[in-house]
mmCIF file with all atom_site columns, C-alpha atoms in Angstrom:
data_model
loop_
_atom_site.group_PDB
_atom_site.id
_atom_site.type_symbol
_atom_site.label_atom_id
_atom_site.label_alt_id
_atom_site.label_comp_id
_atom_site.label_asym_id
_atom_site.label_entity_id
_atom_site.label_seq_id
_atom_site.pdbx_PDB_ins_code
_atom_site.Cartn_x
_atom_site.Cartn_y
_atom_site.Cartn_z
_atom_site.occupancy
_atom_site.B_iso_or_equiv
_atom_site.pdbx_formal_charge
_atom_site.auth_seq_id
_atom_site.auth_comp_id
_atom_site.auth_asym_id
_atom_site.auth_atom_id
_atom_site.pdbx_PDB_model_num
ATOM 1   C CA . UNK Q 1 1   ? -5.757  -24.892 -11.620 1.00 81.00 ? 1   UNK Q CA 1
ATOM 2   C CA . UNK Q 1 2   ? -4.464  -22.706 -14.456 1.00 90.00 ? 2   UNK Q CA 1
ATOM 3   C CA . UNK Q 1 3   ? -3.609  -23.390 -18.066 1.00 96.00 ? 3   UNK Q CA 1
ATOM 4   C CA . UNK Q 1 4   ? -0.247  -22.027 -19.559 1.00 95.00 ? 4   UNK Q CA 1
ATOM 5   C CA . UNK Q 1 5   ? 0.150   -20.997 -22.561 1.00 97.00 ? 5   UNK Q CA 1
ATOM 6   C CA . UNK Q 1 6   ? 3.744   -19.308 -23.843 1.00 97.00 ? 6   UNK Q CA 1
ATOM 7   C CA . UNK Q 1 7   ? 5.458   -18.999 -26.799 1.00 97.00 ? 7   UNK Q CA 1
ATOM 8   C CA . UNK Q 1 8   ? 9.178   -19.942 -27.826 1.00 97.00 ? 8   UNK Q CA 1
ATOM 9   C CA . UNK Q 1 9   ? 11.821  -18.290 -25.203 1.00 96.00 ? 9   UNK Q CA 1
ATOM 10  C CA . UNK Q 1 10  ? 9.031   -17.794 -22.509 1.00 96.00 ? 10  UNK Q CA 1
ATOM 11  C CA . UNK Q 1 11  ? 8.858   -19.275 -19.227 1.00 96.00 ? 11  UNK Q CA 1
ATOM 12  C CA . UNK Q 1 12  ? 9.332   -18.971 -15.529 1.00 94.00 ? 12  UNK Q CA 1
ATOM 13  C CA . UNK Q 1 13  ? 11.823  -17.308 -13.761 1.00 95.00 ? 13  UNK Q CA 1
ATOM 14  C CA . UNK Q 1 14  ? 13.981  -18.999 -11.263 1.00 95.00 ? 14  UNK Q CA 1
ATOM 15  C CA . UNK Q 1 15  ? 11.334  -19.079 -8.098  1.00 94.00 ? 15  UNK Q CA 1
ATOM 16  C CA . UNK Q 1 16  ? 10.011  -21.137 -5.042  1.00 92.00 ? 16  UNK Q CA 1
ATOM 17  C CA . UNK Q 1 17  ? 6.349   -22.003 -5.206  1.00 91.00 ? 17  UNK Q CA 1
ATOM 18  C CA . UNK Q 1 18  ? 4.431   -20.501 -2.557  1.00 86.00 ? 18  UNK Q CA 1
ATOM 19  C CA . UNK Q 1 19  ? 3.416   -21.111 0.971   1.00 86.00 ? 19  UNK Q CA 1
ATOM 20  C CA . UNK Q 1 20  ? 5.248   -24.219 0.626   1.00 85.00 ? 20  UNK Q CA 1
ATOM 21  C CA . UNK Q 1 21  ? 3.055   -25.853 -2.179  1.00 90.00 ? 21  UNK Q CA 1
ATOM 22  C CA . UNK Q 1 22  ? 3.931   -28.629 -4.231  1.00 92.00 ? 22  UNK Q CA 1
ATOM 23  C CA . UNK Q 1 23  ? 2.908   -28.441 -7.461  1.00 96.00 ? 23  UNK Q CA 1
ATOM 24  C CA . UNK Q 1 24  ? 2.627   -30.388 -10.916 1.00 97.00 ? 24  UNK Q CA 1
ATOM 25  C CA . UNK Q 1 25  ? 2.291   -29.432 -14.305 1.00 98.00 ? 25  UNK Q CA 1
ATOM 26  C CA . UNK Q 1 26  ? 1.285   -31.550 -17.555 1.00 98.00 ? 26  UNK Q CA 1
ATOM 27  C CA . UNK Q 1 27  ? 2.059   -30.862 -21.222 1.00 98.00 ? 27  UNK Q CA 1
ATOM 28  C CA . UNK Q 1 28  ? -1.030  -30.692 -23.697 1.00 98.00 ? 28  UNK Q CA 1
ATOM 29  C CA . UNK Q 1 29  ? 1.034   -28.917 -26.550 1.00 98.00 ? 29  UNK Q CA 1
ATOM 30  C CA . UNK Q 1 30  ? 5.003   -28.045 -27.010 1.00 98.00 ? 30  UNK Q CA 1
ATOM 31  C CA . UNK Q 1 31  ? 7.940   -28.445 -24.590 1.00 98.00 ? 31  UNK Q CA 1
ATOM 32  C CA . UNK Q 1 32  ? 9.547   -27.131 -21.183 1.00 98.00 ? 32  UNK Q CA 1
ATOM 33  C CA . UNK Q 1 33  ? 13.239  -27.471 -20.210 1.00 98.00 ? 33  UNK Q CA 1
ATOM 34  C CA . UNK Q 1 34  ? 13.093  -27.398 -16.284 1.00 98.00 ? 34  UNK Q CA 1
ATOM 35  C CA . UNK Q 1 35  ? 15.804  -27.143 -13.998 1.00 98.00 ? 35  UNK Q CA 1
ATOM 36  C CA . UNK Q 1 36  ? 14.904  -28.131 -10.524 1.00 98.00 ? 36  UNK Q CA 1
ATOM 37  C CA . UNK Q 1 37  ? 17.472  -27.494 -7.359  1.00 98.00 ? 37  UNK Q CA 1
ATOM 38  C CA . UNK Q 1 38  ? 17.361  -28.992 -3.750  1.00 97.00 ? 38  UNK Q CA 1
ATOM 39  C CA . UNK Q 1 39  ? 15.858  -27.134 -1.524  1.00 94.00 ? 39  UNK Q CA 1
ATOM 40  C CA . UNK Q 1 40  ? 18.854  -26.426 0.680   1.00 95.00 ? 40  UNK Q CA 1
ATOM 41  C CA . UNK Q 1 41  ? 20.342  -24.821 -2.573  1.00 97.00 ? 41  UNK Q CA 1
ATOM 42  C CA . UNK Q 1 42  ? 21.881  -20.942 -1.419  1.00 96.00 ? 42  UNK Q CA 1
ATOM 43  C CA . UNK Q 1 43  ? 19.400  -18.885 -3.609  1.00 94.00 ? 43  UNK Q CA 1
ATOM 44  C CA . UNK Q 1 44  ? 21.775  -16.346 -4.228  1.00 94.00 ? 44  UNK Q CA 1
ATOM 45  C CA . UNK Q 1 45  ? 24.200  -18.926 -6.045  1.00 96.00 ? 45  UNK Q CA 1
ATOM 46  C CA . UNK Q 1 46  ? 21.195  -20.001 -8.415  1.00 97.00 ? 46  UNK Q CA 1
ATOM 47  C CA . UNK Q 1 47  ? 19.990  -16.367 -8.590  1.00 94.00 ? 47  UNK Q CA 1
ATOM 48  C CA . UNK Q 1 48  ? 17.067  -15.638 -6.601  1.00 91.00 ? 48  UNK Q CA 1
ATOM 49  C CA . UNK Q 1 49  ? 17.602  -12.569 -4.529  1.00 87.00 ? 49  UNK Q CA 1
ATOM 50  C CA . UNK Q 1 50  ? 14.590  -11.849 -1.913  1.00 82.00 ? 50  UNK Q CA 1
ATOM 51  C CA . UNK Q 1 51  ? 12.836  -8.426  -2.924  1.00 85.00 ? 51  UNK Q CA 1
ATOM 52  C CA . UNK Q 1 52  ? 14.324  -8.803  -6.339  1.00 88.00 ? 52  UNK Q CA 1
ATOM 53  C CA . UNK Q 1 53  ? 12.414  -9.530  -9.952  1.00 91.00 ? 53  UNK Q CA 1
ATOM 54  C CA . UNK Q 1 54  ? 12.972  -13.392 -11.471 1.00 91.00 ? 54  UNK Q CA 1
ATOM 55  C CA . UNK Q 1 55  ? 15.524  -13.391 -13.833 1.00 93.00 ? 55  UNK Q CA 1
ATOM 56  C CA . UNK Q 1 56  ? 13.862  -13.904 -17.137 1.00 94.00 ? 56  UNK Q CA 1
ATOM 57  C CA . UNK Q 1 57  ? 14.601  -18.015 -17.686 1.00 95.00 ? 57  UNK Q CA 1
ATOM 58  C CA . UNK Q 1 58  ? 16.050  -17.447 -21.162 1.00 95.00 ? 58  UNK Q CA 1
ATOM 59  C CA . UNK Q 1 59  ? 18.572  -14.721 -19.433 1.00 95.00 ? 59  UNK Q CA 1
ATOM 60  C CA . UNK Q 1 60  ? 18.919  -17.002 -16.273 1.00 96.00 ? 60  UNK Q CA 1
ATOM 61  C CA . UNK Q 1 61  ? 20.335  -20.080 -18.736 1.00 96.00 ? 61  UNK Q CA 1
ATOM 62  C CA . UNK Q 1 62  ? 22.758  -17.686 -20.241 1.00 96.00 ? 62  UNK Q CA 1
ATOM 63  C CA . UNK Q 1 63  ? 24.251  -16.700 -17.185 1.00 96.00 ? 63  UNK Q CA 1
ATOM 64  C CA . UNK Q 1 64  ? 23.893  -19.811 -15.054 1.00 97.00 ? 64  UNK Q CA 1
ATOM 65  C CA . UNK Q 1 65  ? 23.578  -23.062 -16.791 1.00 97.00 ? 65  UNK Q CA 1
ATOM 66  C CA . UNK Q 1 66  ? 27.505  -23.398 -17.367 1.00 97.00 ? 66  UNK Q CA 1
ATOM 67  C CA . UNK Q 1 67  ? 27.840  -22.593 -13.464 1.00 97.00 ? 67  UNK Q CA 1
ATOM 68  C CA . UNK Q 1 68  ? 25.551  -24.890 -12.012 1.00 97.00 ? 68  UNK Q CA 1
ATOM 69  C CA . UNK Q 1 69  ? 25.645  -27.869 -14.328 1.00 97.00 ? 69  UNK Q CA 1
ATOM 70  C CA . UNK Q 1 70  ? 29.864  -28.101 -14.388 1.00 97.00 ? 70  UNK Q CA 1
ATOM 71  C CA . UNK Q 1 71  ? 31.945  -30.290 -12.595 1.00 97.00 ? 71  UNK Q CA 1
ATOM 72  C CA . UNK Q 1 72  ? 32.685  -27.797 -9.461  1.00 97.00 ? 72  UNK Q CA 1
ATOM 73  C CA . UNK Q 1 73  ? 29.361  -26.897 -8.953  1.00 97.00 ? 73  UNK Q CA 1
ATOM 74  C CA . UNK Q 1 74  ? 28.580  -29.046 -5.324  1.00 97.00 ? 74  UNK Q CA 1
ATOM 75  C CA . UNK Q 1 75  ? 27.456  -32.522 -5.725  1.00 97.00 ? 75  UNK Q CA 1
ATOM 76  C CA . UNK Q 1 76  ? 24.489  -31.557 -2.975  1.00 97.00 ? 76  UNK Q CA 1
ATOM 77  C CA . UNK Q 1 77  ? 23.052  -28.912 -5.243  1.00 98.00 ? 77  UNK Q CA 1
ATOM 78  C CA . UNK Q 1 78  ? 23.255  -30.551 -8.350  1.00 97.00 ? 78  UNK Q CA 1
ATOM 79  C CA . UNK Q 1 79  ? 20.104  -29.456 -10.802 1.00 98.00 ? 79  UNK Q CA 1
ATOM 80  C CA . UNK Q 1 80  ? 17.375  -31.992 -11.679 1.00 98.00 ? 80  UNK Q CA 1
ATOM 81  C CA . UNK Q 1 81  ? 16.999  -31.312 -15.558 1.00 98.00 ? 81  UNK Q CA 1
ATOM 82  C CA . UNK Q 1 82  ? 13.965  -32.232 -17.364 1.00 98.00 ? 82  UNK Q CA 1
ATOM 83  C CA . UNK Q 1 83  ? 13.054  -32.276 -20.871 1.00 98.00 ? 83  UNK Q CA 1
ATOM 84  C CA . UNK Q 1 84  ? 9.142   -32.317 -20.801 1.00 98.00 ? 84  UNK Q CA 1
ATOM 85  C CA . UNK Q 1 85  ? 7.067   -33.579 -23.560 1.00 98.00 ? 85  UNK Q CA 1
ATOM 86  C CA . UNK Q 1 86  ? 3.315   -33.425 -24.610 1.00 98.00 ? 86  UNK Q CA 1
ATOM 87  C CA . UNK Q 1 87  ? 1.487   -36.288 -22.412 1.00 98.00 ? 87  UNK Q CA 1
ATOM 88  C CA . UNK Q 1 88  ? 3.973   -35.861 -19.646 1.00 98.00 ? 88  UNK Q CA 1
ATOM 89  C CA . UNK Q 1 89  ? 3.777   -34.758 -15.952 1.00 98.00 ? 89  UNK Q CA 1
ATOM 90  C CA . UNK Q 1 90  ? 6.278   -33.256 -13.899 1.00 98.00 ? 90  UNK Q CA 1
ATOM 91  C CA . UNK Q 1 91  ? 6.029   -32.890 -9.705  1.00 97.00 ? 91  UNK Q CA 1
ATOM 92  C CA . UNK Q 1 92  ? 7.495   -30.080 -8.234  1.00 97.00 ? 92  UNK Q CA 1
ATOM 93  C CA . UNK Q 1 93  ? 8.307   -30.954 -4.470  1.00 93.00 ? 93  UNK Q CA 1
ATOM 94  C CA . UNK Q 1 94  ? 7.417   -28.038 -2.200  1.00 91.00 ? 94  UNK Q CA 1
ATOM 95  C CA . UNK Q 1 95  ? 10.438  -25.820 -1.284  1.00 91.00 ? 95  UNK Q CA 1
ATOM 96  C CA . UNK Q 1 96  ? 12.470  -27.160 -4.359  1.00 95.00 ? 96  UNK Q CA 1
ATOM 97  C CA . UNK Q 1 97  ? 14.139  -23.875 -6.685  1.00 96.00 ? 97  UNK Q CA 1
ATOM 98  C CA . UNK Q 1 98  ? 13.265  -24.294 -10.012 1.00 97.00 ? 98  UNK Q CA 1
ATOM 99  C CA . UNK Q 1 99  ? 12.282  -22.442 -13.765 1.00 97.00 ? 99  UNK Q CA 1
ATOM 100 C CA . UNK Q 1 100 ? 11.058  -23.571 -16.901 1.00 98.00 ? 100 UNK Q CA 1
ATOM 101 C CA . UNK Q 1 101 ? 11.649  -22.527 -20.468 1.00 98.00 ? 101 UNK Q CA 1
ATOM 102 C CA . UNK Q 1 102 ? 9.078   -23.412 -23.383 1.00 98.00 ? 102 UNK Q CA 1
ATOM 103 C CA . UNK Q 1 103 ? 11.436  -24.656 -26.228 1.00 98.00 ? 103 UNK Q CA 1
ATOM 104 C CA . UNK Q 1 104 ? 8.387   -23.985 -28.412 1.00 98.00 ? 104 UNK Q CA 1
ATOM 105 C CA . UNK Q 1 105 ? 4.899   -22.968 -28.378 1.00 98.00 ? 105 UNK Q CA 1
ATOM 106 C CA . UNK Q 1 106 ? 3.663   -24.681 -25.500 1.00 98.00 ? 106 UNK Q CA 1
ATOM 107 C CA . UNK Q 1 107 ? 0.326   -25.294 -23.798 1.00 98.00 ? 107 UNK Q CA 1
ATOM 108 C CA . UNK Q 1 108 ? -0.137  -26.781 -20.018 1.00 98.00 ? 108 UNK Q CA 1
ATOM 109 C CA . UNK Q 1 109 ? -1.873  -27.717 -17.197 1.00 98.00 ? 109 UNK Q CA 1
ATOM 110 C CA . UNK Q 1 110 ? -0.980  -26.699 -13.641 1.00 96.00 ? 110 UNK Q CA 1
ATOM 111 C CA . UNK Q 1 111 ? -2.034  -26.978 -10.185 1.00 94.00 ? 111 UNK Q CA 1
ATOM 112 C CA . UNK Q 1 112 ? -0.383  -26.202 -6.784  1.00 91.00 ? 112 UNK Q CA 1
ATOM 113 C CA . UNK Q 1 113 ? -1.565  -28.142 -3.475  1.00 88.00 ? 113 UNK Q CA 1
ATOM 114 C CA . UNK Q 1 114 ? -0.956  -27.937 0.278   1.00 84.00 ? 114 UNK Q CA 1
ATOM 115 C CA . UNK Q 1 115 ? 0.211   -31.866 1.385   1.00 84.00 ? 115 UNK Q CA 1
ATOM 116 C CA . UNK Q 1 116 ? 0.442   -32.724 4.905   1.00 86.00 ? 116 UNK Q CA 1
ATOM 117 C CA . UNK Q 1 117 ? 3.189   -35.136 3.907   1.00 82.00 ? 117 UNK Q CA 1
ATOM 118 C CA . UNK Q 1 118 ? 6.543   -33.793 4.041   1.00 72.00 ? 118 UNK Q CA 1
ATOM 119 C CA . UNK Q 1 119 ? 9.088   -31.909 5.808   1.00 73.00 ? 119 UNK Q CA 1
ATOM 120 C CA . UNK Q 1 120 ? 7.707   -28.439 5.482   1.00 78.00 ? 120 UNK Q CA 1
ATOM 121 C CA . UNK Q 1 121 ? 3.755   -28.729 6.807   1.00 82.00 ? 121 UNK Q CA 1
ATOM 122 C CA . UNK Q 1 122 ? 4.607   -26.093 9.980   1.00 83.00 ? 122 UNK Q CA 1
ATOM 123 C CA . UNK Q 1 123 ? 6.668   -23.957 7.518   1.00 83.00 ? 123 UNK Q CA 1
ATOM 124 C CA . UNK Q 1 124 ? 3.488   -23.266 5.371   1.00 84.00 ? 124 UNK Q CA 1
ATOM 125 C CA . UNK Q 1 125 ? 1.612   -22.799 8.623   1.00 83.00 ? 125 UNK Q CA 1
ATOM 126 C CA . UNK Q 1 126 ? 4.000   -20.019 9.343   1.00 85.00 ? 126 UNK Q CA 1
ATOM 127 C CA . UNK Q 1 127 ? 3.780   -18.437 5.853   1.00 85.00 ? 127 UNK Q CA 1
ATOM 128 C CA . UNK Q 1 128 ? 0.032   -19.001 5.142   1.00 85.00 ? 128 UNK Q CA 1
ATOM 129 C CA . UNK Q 1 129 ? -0.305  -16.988 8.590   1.00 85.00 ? 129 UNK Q CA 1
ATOM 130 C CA . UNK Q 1 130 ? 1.875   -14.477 7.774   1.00 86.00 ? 130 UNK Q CA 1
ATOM 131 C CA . UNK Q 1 131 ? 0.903   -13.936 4.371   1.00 86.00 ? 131 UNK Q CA 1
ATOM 132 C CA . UNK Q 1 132 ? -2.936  -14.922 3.778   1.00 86.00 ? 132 UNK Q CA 1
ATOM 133 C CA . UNK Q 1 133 ? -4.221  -14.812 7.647   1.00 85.00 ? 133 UNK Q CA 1
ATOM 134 C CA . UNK Q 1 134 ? -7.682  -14.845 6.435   1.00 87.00 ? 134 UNK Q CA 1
ATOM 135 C CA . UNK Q 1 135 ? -7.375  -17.998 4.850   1.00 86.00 ? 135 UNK Q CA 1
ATOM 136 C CA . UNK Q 1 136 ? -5.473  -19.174 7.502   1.00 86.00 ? 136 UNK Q CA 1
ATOM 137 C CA . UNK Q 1 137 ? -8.325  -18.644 10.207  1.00 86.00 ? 137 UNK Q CA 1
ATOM 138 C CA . UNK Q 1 138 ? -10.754 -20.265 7.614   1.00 87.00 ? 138 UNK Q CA 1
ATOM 139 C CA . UNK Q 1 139 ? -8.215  -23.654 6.744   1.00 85.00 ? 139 UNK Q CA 1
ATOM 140 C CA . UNK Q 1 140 ? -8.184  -23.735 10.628  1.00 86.00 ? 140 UNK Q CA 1
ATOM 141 C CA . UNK Q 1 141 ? -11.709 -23.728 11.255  1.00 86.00 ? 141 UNK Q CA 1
ATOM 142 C CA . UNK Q 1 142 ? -11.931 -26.342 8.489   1.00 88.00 ? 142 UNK Q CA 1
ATOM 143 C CA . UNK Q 1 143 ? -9.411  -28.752 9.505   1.00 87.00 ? 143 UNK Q CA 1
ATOM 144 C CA . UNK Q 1 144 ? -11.293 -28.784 12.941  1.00 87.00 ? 144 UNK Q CA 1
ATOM 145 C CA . UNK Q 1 145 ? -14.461 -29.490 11.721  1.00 90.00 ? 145 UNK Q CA 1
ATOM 146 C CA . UNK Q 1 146 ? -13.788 -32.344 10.031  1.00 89.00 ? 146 UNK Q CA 1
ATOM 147 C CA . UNK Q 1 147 ? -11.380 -33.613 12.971  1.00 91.00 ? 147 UNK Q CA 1
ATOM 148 C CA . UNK Q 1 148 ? -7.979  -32.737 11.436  1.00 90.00 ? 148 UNK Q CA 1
ATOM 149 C CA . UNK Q 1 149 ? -6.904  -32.014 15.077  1.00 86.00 ? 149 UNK Q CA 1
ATOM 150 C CA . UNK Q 1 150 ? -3.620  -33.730 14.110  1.00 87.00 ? 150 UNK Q CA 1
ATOM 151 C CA . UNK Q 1 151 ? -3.129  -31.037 11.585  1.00 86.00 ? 151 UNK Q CA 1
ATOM 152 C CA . UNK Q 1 152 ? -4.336  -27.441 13.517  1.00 84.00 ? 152 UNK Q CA 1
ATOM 153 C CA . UNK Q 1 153 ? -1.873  -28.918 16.727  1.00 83.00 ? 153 UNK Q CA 1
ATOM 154 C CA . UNK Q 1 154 ? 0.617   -27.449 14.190  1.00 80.00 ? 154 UNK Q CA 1
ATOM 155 C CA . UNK Q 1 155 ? -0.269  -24.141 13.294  1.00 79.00 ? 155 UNK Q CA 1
ATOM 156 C CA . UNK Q 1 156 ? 0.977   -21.191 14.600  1.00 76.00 ? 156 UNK Q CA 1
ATOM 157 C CA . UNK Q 1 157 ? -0.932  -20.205 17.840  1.00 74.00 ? 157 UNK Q CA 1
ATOM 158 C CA . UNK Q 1 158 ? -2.223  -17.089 16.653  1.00 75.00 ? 158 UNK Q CA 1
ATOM 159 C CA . UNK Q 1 159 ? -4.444  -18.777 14.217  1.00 75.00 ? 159 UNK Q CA 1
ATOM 160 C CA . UNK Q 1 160 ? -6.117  -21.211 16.775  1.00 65.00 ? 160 UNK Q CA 1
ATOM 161 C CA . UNK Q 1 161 ? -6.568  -17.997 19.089  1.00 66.00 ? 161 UNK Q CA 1
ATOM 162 C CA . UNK Q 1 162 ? -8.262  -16.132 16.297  1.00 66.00 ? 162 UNK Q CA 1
ATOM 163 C CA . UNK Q 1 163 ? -10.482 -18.783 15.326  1.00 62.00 ? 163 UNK Q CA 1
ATOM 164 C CA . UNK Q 1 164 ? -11.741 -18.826 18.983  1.00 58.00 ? 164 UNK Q CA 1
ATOM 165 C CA . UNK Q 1 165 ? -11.846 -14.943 18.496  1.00 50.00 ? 165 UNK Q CA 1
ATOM 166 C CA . UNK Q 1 166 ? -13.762 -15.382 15.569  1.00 55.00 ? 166 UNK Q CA 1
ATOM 167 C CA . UNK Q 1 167 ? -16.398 -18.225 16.395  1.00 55.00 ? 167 UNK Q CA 1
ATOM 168 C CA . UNK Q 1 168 ? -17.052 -16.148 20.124  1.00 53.00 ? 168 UNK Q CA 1
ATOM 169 C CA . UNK Q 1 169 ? -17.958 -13.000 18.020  1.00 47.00 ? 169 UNK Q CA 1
ATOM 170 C CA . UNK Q 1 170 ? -20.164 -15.542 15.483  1.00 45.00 ? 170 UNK Q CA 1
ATOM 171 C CA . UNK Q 1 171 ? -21.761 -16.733 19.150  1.00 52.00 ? 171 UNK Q CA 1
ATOM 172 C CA . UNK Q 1 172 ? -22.487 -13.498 20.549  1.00 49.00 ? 172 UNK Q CA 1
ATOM 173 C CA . UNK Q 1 173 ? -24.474 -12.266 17.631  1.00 47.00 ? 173 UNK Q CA 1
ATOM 174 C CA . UNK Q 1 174 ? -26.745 -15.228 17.529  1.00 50.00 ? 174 UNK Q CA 1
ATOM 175 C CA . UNK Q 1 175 ? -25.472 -16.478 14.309  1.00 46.00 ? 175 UNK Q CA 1
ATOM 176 C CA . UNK Q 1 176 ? -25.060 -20.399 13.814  1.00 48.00 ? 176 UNK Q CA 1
ATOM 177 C CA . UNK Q 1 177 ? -22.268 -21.656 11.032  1.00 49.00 ? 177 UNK Q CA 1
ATOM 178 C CA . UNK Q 1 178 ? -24.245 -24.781 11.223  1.00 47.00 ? 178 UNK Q CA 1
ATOM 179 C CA . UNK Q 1 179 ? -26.800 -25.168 8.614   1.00 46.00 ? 179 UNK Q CA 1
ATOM 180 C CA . UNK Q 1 180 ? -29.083 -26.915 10.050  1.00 46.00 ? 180 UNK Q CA 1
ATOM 181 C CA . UNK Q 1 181 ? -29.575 -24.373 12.350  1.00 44.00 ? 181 UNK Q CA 1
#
């Protein structure tokens, strides 16, 4: 969890939250002006460009509001917009495009969580491996331990064989993970 604080003009570039989180963020203090695209959005049209910086959101509105909220802009990647208030929550689906601007000095709460509901559970499999395998090996070990079988079946099958790696190098040095042991 992490608490946002920003003044007038700040905010969050255009991005994708990672490994395929969903996220959701309340309002204590201020406003936000989101702008939330399908996930099948091209990123280039909405400005993300892999191995590029976010466009600053108060640049990104100048230079692609107009575009992506007219009438010739495709009906399939129309923008969610959202004026947030104090009190208020919004969800941000996993996968979805989006960036925020604070309208005014503006203090939040946020969290981003893994869901096993949802189209993209084997995608953050993928990208969890990839890019935190450490964490990956210990979500595994986890998930089998309390009998989330259902779950590991899906990951990729370099985690399950390093978990096996791992707990046959915990047996072979005498060392029990089970405290009461």
């Amino acid at each position: 969890r992490w608490v946002l604080i920003g003044p007038e003009r700040s905010g969050t570039g255009m991005h994708v939250d990672p490994l395929w989180t969903n996220a959701w963020v309340t309002i204590l203090q201020g406003r936000k002006r989101w702008l939330l695209f399908p996930p099948d959005t091209p990123h280039v049209a909405i400005g993300v460009v892999d191995d590029k910086p976010q466009i600053p959101s108060s640049i990104w509105f100048r230079d692609f509001y107009d575009t992506v909220t007219s009438p010739s802009w495709p009906e399939e990647y129309k923008p969610v917009e959202v004026l947030q208030y104090p009190g208020e929550t919004v969800y941000v689906p996993a996968g979805w495009p989006h960036l925020v601007l604070n309208l005014e000095l503006t203090v939040a709460v946020t969290h981003n969580y893994a869901s096993e509901h949802g189209p993209f559970f084997e995608r953050m499999w993928k990208e969890v491996a990839q890019d935190e395998p450490d964490f990956a090996v210990a979500w595994y070990s986890g998930l089998e331990k309390c009998g989330r079988g259902d779950l590991t079946r899906v990951a990729p099958p370099e985690i399950s064989g390093q978990v096996e790696f791992e707990e046959d190098r915990v047996n072979a040095m005498g060392i029990s993970n089970h405290p009461s042991q």
